[in-house]
Amino acid sequence: MPYQERSEMWREGPTWRTTIEAWRIKVGNVFEKDTRMGDNSPIRGWPMRWRASLPALSVQRGAFLQTDGKRIGNEGFFVESTVLTGTSPEACIMNEESFGRSRQIIAFKSYDEVAEEANRRLVPSGPTA
């Protein structure tokens, strides 16, 4: 999937910091000292495939992938965090449960737009909570 290379949104502080933070998260055994994110054991089977398809569908609709949220290794259900920018409100990842850790960064022009989008959400979890 394509990464966003040239974008004003990428250079903005909060987007840059969020992406760097996601890259630095150590994924692994939760009993190890520096691990910040364990496995996604609830996403076994088809949800794992579903979770992997949502960022790709968002990119097809114009979003930019900052971190790809790929699976780590072949054992367990360890998945990196996904960060998307420029996600449209119609994208699947904005309206359906992703069964994983993902962040969608959207630019708004006013607080009214923020409130409208928050109230429009169909999935009562993740960024809406």
Short mmCIF file of C-alpha atoms in Angstrom, two decimals:
data_model
loop_
_atom_site.label_atom_id
_atom_site.label_comp_id
_atom_site.label_asym_id
_atom_site.label_seq_id
_atom_site.Cartn_x
_atom_site.Cartn_y
_atom_site.Cartn_z
CA MET A 1 0.00 0.00 0.00
CA PRO A 2 1.30 3.49 -0.76
CA TYR A 3 2.70 5.63 2.00
CA GLN A 4 2.02 9.34 2.15
CA GLU A 5 5.26 11.04 1.16
CA ARG A 6 4.34 14.62 0.33
CA SER A 7 1.51 16.10 2.30
CA GLU A 8 0.85 19.16 4.38
CA MET A 9 -0.99 16.98 6.90
CA TRP A 10 2.11 14.80 7.41
CA ARG A 11 4.20 17.83 8.38
CA GLU A 12 1.70 19.04 10.96
CA GLY A 13 2.89 18.37 14.50
CA PRO A 14 0.07 16.17 15.84
CA THR A 15 0.08 13.91 12.76
CA TRP A 16 3.84 13.53 12.81
CA ARG A 17 3.91 12.83 16.56
CA THR A 18 1.09 10.28 16.33
CA THR A 19 2.83 8.42 13.52
CA ILE A 20 6.21 8.38 15.28
CA GLU A 21 4.52 7.20 18.48
CA ALA A 22 2.85 4.33 16.60
CA TRP A 23 6.19 3.29 15.06
CA ARG A 24 7.82 3.21 18.51
CA ILE A 25 5.22 1.00 20.19
CA LYS A 26 6.80 -2.31 21.15
CA VAL A 27 4.40 -5.15 20.37
CA GLY A 28 4.90 -8.50 22.05
CA ASN A 29 4.49 -10.52 25.21
CA VAL A 30 2.69 -8.32 27.77
CA PHE A 31 4.84 -9.78 30.55
CA GLU A 32 8.05 -8.39 29.02
CA LYS A 33 9.28 -5.12 30.50
CA ASP A 34 9.07 -2.71 27.55
CA THR A 35 6.03 -4.15 25.76
CA ARG A 36 3.31 -1.55 25.25
CA MET A 37 0.88 -3.58 23.13
CA GLY A 38 0.01 -7.26 23.44
CA ASP A 39 -1.62 -9.59 20.98
CA ASN A 40 -5.04 -9.13 19.45
CA SER A 41 -6.34 -12.50 20.61
CA PRO A 42 -10.00 -11.54 20.04
CA ILE A 43 -9.28 -11.13 16.33
CA ARG A 44 -8.64 -14.80 15.53
CA GLY A 45 -9.83 -16.22 12.23
CA TRP A 46 -11.88 -14.12 9.83
CA PRO A 47 -11.65 -10.89 11.84
CA MET A 48 -7.86 -10.95 11.33
CA ARG A 49 -8.38 -10.99 7.57
CA TRP A 50 -11.11 -8.35 7.87
CA ARG A 51 -8.87 -6.10 9.96
CA ALA A 52 -6.10 -6.39 7.37
CA SER A 53 -8.44 -5.38 4.53
CA LEU A 54 -9.81 -2.16 6.08
CA PRO A 55 -6.68 0.01 5.63
CA ALA A 56 -6.38 -1.14 2.00
CA LEU A 57 -10.00 -0.22 1.33
CA SER A 58 -9.41 3.20 2.92
CA VAL A 59 -6.36 3.82 0.73
CA GLN A 60 -8.47 2.98 -2.34
CA ARG A 61 -10.83 5.78 -1.24
CA GLY A 62 -8.02 8.32 -0.95
CA ALA A 63 -6.55 7.86 2.54
CA PHE A 64 -2.80 7.79 3.10
CA LEU A 65 -1.17 5.00 5.07
CA GLN A 66 1.38 6.24 7.62
CA THR A 67 1.92 2.91 9.41
CA ASP A 68 0.55 -0.26 7.88
CA GLY A 69 -0.59 -2.32 10.87
CA LYS A 70 0.84 -5.53 9.49
CA ARG A 71 0.98 -8.80 11.36
CA ILE A 72 4.19 -9.50 13.27
CA GLY A 73 5.53 -13.03 12.87
CA ASN A 74 3.54 -16.20 12.27
CA GLU A 75 2.67 -17.15 15.84
CA GLY A 76 0.04 -15.44 17.95
CA PHE A 77 -1.97 -12.46 16.84
CA PHE A 78 0.52 -9.63 17.13
CA VAL A 79 -0.36 -6.67 14.92
CA GLU A 80 1.27 -3.26 14.60
CA SER A 81 -0.77 -0.11 15.05
CA THR A 82 -2.30 1.45 11.90
CA VAL A 83 -2.26 5.21 11.29
CA LEU A 84 -4.23 6.67 8.37
CA THR A 85 -4.49 10.31 7.32
CA GLY A 86 -6.93 11.90 4.90
CA THR A 87 -9.55 9.25 5.61
CA SER A 88 -12.97 10.05 4.18
CA PRO A 89 -16.08 9.71 6.36
CA GLU A 90 -17.35 7.06 3.91
CA ALA A 91 -14.33 4.76 4.34
CA CYS A 92 -15.06 1.32 5.84
CA ILE A 93 -12.57 1.84 8.64
CA MET A 94 -14.55 4.91 9.74
CA ASN A 95 -17.84 3.05 9.92
CA GLU A 96 -17.10 -0.57 10.82
CA GLU A 97 -15.29 -2.28 13.67
CA SER A 98 -11.66 -2.85 12.71
CA PHE A 99 -10.90 -5.50 15.36
CA GLY A 100 -7.54 -3.87 15.95
CA ARG A 101 -5.61 -0.79 16.90
CA SER A 102 -6.02 1.93 14.32
CA ARG A 103 -5.96 5.70 14.31
CA GLN A 104 -7.60 7.80 11.64
CA ILE A 105 -6.44 11.40 11.51
CA ILE A 106 -8.93 13.74 9.88
CA ALA A 107 -8.58 17.50 9.39
CA PHE A 108 -11.61 19.59 10.34
CA LYS A 109 -12.24 23.26 9.64
CA SER A 110 -14.46 23.96 12.64
CA TYR A 111 -15.75 22.53 15.90
CA ASP A 112 -19.15 22.20 14.23
CA GLU A 113 -17.64 19.76 11.69
CA VAL A 114 -16.07 17.79 14.55
CA ALA A 115 -19.41 17.53 16.37
CA GLU A 116 -21.24 16.58 13.18
CA GLU A 117 -18.77 13.78 12.42
CA ALA A 118 -18.80 12.49 16.00
CA ASN A 119 -22.60 12.33 15.97
CA ARG A 120 -22.68 10.67 12.53
CA ARG A 121 -20.58 7.67 13.56
CA LEU A 122 -22.29 4.30 13.33
CA VAL A 123 -19.76 2.33 15.37
CA PRO A 124 -19.92 3.19 19.09
CA SER A 125 -16.29 2.28 19.78
CA GLY A 126 -12.75 3.32 19.07
CA PRO A 127 -12.34 6.99 18.24
CA THR A 128 -15.98 7.70 18.99
CA ALA A 129 -15.78 6.59 22.60
#
